[in-house]
CSV table of C-alpha atoms and ligand atoms in Angstrom, one decimal:
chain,number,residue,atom,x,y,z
A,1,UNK,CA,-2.9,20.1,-8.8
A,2,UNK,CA,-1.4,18.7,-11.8
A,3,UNK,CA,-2.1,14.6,-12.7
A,4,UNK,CA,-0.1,11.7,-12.7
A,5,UNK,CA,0.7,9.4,-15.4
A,6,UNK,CA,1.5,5.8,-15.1
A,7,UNK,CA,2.7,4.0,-17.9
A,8,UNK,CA,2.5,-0.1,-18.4
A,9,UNK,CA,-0.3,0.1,-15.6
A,10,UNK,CA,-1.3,-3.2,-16.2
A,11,UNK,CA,2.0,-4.9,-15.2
A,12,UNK,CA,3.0,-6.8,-12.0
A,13,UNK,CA,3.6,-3.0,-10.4
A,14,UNK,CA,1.3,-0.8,-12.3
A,15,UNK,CA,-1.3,-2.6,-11.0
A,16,UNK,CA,-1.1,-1.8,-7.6
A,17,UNK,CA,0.7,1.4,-7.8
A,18,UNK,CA,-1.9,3.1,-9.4
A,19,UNK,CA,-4.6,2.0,-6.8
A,20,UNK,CA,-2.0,3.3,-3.9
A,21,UNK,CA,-1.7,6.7,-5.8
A,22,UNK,CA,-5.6,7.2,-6.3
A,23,UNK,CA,-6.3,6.5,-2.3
A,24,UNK,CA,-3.4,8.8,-2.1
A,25,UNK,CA,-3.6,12.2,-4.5
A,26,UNK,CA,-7.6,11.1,-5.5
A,27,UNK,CA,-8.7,9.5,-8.2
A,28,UNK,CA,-9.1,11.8,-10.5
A,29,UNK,CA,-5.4,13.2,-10.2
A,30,UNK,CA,-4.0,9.6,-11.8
A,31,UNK,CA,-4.2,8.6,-15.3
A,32,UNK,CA,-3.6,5.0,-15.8
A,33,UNK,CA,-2.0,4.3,-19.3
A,34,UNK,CA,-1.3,0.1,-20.9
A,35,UNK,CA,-0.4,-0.9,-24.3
A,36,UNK,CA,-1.7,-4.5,-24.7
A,37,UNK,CA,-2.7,-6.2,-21.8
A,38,UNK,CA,-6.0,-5.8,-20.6
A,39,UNK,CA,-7.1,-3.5,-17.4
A,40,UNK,CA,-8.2,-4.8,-14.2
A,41,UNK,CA,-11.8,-3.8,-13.4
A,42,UNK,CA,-10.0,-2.0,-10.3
A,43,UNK,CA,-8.2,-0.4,-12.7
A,44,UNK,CA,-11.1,0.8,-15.0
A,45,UNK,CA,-13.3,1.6,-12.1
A,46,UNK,CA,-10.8,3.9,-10.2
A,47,UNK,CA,-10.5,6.4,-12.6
A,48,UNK,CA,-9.2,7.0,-16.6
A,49,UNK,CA,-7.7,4.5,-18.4
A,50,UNK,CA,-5.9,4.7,-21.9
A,51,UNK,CA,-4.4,2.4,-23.8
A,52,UNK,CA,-1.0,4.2,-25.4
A,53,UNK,CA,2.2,3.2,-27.3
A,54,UNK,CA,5.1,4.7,-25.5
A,55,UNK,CA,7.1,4.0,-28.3
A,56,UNK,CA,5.3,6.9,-30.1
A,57,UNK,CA,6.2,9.8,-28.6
A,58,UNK,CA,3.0,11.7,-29.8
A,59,UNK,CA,0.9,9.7,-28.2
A,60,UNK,CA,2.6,10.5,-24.8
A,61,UNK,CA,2.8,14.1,-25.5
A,62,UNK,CA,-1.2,14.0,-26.6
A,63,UNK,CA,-1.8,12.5,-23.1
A,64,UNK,CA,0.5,14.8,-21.1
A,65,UNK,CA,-1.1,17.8,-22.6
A,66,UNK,CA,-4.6,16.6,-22.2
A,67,UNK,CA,-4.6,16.2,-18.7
A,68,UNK,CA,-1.9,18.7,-17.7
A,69,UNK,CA,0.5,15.7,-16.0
A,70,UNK,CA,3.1,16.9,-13.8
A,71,UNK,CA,4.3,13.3,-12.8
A,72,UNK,CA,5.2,10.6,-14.9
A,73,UNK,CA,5.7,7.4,-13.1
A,74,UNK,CA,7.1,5.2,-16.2
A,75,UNK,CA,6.4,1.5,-15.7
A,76,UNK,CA,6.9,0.2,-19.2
A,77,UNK,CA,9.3,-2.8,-19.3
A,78,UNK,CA,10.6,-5.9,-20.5
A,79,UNK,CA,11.7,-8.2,-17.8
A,80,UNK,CA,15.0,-10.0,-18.1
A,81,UNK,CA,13.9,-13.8,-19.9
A,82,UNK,CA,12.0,-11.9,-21.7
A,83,UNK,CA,14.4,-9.6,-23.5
A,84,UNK,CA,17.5,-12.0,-23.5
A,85,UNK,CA,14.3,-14.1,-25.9
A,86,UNK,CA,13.8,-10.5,-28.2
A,87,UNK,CA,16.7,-8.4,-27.6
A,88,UNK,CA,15.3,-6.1,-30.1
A,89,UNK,CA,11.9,-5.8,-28.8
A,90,UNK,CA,13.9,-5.0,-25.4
A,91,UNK,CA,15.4,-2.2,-26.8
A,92,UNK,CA,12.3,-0.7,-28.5
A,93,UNK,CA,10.1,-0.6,-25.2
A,94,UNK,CA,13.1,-0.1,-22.6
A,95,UNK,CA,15.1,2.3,-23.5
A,96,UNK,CA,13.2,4.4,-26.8
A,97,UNK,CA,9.8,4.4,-24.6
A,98,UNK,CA,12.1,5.9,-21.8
A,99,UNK,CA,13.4,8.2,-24.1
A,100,UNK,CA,10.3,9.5,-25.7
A,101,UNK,CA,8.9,10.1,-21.9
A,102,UNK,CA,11.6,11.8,-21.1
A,103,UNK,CA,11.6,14.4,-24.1
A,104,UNK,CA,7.8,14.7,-23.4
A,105,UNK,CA,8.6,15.9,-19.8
A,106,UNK,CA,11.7,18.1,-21.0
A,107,UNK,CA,9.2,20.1,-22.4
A,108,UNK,CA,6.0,19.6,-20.4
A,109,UNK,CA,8.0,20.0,-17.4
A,110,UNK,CA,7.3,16.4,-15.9
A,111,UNK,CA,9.1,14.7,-13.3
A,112,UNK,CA,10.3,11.2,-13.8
A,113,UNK,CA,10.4,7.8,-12.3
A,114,UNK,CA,12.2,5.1,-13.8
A,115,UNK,CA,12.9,2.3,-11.6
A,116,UNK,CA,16.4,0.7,-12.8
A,117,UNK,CA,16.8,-3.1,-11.5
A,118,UNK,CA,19.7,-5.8,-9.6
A,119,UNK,CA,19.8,-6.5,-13.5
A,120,UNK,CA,21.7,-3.3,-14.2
A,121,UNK,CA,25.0,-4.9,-12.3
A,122,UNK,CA,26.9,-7.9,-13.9
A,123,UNK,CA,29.6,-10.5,-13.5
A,124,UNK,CA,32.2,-7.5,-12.9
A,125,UNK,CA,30.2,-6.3,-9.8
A,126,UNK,CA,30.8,-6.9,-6.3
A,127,UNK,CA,27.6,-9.3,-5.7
A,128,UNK,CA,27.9,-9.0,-1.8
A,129,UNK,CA,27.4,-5.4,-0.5
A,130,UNK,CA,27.0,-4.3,-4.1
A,131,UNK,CA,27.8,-0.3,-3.5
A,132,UNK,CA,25.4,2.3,-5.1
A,133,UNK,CA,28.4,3.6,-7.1
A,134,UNK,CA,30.6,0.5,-9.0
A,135,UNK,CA,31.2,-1.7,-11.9
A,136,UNK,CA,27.7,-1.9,-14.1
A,137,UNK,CA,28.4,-4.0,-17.3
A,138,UNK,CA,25.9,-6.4,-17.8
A,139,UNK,CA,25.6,-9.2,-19.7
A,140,UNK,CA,22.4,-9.1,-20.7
A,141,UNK,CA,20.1,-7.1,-22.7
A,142,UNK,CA,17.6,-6.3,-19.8
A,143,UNK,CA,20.5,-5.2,-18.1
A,144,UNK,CA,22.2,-3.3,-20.8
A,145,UNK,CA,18.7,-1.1,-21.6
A,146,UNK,CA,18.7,-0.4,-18.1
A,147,UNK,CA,22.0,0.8,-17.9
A,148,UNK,CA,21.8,2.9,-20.7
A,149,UNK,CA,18.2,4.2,-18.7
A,150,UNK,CA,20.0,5.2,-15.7
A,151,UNK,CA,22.6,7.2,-17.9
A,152,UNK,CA,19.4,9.0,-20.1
A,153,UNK,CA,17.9,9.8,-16.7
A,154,UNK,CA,21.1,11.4,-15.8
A,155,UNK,CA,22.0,12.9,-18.7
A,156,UNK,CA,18.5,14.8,-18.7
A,157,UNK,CA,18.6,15.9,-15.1
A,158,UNK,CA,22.3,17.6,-15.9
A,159,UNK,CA,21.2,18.9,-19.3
A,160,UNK,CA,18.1,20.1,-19.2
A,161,UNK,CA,16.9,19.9,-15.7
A,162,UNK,CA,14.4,17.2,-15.7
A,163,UNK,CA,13.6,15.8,-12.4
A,164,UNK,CA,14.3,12.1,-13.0
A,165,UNK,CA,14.5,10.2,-10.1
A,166,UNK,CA,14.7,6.5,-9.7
A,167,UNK,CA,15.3,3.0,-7.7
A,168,UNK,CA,16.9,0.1,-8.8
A,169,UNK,CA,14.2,-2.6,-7.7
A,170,UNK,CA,15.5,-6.2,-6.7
A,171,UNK,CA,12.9,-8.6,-7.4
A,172,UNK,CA,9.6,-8.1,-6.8
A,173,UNK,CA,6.7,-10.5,-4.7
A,174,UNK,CA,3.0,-9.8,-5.0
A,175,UNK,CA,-0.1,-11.8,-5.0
A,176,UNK,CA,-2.2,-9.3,-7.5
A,177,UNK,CA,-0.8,-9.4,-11.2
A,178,UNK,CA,1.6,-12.3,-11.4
A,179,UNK,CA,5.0,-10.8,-12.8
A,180,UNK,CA,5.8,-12.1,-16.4
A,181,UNK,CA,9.4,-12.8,-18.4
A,182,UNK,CA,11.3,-12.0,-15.1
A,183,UNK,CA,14.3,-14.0,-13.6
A,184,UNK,CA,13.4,-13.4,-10.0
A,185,UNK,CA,9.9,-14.5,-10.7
A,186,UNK,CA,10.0,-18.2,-9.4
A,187,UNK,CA,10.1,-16.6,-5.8
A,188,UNK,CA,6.0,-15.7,-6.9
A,189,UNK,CA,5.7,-19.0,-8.5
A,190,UNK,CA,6.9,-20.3,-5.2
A,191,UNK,CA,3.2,-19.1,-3.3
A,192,UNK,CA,0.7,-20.1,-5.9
A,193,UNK,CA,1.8,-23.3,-6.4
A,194,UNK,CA,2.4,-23.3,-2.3
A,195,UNK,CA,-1.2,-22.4,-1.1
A,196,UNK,CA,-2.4,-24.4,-4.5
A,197,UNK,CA,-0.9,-27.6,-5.0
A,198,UNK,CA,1.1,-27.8,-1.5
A,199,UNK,CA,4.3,-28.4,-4.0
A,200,UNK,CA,6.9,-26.5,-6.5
A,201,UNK,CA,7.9,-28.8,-8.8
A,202,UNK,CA,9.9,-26.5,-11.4
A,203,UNK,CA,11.5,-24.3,-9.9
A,204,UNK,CA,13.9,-22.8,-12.3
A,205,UNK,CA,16.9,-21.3,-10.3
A,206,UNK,CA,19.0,-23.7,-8.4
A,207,UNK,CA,19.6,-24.1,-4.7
A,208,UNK,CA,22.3,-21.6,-2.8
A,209,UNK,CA,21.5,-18.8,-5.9
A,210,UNK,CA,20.7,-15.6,-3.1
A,211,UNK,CA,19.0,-12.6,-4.9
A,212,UNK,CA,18.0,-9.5,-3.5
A,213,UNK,CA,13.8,-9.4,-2.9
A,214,UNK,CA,11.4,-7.5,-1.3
A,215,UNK,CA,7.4,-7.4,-0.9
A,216,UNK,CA,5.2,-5.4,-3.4
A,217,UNK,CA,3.7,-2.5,-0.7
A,218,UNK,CA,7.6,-2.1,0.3
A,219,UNK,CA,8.0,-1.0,-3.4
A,220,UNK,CA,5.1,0.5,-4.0
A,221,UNK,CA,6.6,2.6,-0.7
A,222,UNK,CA,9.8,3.6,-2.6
A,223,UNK,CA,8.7,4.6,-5.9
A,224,UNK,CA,6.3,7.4,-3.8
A,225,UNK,CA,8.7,8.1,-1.2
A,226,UNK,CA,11.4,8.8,-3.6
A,227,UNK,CA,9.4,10.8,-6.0
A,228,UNK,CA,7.9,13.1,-2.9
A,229,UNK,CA,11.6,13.4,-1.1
A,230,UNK,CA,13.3,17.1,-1.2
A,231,UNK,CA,14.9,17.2,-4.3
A,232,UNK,CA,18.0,18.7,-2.8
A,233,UNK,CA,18.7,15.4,-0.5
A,234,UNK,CA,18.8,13.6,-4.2
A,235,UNK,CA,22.4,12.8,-5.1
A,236,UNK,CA,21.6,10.2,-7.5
A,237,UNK,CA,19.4,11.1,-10.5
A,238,UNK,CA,20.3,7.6,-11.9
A,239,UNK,CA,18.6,4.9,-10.0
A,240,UNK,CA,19.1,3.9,-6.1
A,241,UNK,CA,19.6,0.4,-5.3
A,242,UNK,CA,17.1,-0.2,-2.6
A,243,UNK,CA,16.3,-3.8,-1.1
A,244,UNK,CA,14.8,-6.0,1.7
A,245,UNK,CA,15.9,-9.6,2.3
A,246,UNK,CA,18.3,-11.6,0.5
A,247,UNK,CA,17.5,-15.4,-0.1
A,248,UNK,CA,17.9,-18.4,-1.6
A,249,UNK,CA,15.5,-21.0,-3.2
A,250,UNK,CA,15.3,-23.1,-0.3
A,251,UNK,CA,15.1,-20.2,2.5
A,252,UNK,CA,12.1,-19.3,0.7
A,253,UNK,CA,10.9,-23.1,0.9
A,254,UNK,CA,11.8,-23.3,4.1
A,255,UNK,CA,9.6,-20.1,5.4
A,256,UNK,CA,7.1,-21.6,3.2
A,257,UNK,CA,6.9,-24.8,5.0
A,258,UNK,CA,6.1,-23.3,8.9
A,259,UNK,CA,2.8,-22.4,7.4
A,260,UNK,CA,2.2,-25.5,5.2
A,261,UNK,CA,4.1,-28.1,6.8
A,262,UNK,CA,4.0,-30.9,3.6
A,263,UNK,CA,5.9,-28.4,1.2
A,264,UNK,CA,7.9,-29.5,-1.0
A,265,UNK,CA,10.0,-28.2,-3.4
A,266,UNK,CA,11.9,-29.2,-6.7
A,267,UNK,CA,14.3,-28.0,-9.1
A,268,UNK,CA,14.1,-27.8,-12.6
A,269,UNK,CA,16.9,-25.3,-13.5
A,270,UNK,CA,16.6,-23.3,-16.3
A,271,UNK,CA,19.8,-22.4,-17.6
A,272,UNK,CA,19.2,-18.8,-19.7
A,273,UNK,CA,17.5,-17.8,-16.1
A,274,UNK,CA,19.8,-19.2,-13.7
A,275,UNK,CA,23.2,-17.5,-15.8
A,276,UNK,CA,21.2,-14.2,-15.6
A,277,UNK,CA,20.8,-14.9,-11.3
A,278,UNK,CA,24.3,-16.0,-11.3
A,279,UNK,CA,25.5,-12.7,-12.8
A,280,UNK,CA,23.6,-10.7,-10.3
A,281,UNK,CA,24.2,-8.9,-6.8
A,282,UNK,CA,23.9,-11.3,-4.2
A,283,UNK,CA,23.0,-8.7,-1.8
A,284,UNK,CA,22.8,-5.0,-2.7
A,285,UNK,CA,24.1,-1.8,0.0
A,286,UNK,CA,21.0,0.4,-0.3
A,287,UNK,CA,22.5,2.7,2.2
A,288,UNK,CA,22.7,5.6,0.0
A,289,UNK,CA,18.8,5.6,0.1
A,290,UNK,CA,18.8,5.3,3.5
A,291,UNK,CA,20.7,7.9,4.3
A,292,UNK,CA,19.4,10.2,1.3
A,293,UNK,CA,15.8,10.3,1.6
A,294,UNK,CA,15.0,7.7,4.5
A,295,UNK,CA,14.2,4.9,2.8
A,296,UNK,CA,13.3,1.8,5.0
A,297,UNK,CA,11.8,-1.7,4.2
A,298,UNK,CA,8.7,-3.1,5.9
A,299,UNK,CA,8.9,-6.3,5.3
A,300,UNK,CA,11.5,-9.2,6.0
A,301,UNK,CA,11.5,-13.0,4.5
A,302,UNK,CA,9.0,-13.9,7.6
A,303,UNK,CA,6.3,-11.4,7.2
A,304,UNK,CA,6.6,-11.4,4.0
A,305,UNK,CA,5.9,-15.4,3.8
A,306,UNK,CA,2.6,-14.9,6.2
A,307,UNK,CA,1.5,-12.1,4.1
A,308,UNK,CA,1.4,-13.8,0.8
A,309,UNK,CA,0.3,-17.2,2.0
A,310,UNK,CA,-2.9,-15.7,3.7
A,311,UNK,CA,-3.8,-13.2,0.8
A,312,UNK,CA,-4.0,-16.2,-1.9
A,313,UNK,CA,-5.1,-18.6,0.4
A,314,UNK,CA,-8.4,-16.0,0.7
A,315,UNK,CA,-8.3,-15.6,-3.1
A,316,UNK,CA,-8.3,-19.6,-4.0
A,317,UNK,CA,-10.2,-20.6,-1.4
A,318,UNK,CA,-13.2,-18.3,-2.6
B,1,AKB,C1,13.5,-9.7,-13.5
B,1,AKB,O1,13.7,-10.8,-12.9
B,1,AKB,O2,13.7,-9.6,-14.7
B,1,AKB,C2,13.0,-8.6,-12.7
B,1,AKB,C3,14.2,-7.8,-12.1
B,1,AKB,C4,14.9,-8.2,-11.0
B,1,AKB,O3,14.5,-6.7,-12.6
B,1,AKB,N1,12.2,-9.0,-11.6
């Protein structure tokens, strides 16, 4: 069986995807690949590691070859802050990694998944019931380098017949690897300081902002259900918006409190992050998905909340 490659690994994702798709295909069918960050020992002691630049195309092509990948489950990103902070750096790693992957698998034969993101819609968009198919102009760089990586990921599906296939994530909760340089990221913020200080005192996007969310294993769920669904059910080689609950701050607070009763909750709004929510869907239509390849959440803001607040109270109470 040919391997599977997973670039940026080490990231909030990579590190629990790549754990799912060793129990899954083995663990010797999945290379793990990272630039700088370190490994987790889970990481290191499921199988091979190697630390790569995707922004050299060689040293994706030396990889590929080596282990005969057939799969390339592309992970490397900037999150939103992040990139609106180096715009140029954004660029580099979002869209020139993509593109180097992409010409790697043209020729190695590879399929691709690219998640997109909420951030590839802007102020022009319908933010309620955001359809699969409408306005995308972002105003931000995250957003336009994912834009411009749901059109590559087209482009080389209709031109050369890669396989690219993709979702557009909304933001993503997990208690493993903490996310880093994200707008959505205060609803992770929101447990730790939860099960650790019993209070959020910064929380950086403002009361009555809803964003589309959903729970890590519900992710983890689409990116492999999406990359083992019959390719002729695919109508979108682009990205498909798929999503789980829809909140605001204080619905998330709220939740939050039935299992720790003297929550409390505080906002510090951060205005860079808060114009990136504002320009965001609201609430995405993931029917597409649905329909296409039977895609269906797990998790709602409920279980979710349980979920989370039991795994780190494990972790810190240790
Ligand atoms: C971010 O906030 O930048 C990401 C995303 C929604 O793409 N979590």
């Amino acid at each position: 069986m040919k391997k599977i490659l997973v670039t940026g690994a080490c990231g909030q994702v990579g590190s629990e995807l790549v754990p799912a798709l060793r129990t899954k295909y083995g663990n010797d069918a999945v290379i793990a690949t990272g630039h700088k960050t370190e490994p987790s020992q889970e990481l290191l002691d499921g199988g091979e590691f190697h630390y790569i630049d995707c922004t050299e195309i060689k040293c994706i092509a030396e990889i590929v070859e080596k282990y005969d990948i057939g799969t390339i489950y592309n992970l490397t990103t900037i999150l939103s802050a992040k990139a609106e902070a180096n715009p140029q750096l954004a660029w580099d790693v979002n869209v020139n990694s993509l593109r180097n992957i992409l010409e790697v698998a043209r020729e190695y034969k590879c399929a691709v998944f690219t998640p997109s993101t909420i951030g590839a819609f802007g102020p022009d968009t319908p933010l309620d019931n955001t359809p699969q198919i409408t306005v995308q102009r972002p105003n931000t760089m995250y957003g336009i380098t994912k834009v411009a990586g749901e059109l590559l990921c087209d482009y080389y599906y209709r031109k050369y017949g890669v396989d690219t296939r993709g979702v557009r994530w909304p933001g993503l909760i997990s208690y493993v690897t903490p996310p880093g340089g994200g707008t959505t990221d205060y609803a992770v913020e929101i447990f730790y300081e939860a099960v650790k200080h019993g209070k959020y005192l910064h929380c950086f996007i403002r009361e009555g902002t809803y964003l589309d969310m959903m729970y890590m294993p519900d992710a983890l769920e689409s990116a492999i259900m999406i990359m083992e669904a019959d390719s002729r059910r695919l109508k979108h080689r682009n990205a498909y918006n798929v999503t789980a609950m829809s909140f605001a701050p204080e619905h998330i607070a709220r939740e939050i409190k039935k299992h720790i009763p003297g929550f409390t909750i505080e906002y510090r709004v951060d205005p860079v992050r808060q114009a990136i929510a504002e320009s965001w869907p609201n609430k995405m239509d993931d029917s597409a998905a649905r329909t296409d390849w039977g895609w269906t959440p797990k998790y709602d803001l409920a279980s979710m909340t349980t979920d989370m607040i039991n795994k780190l109270s494990a972790r810190f109470k240790k």
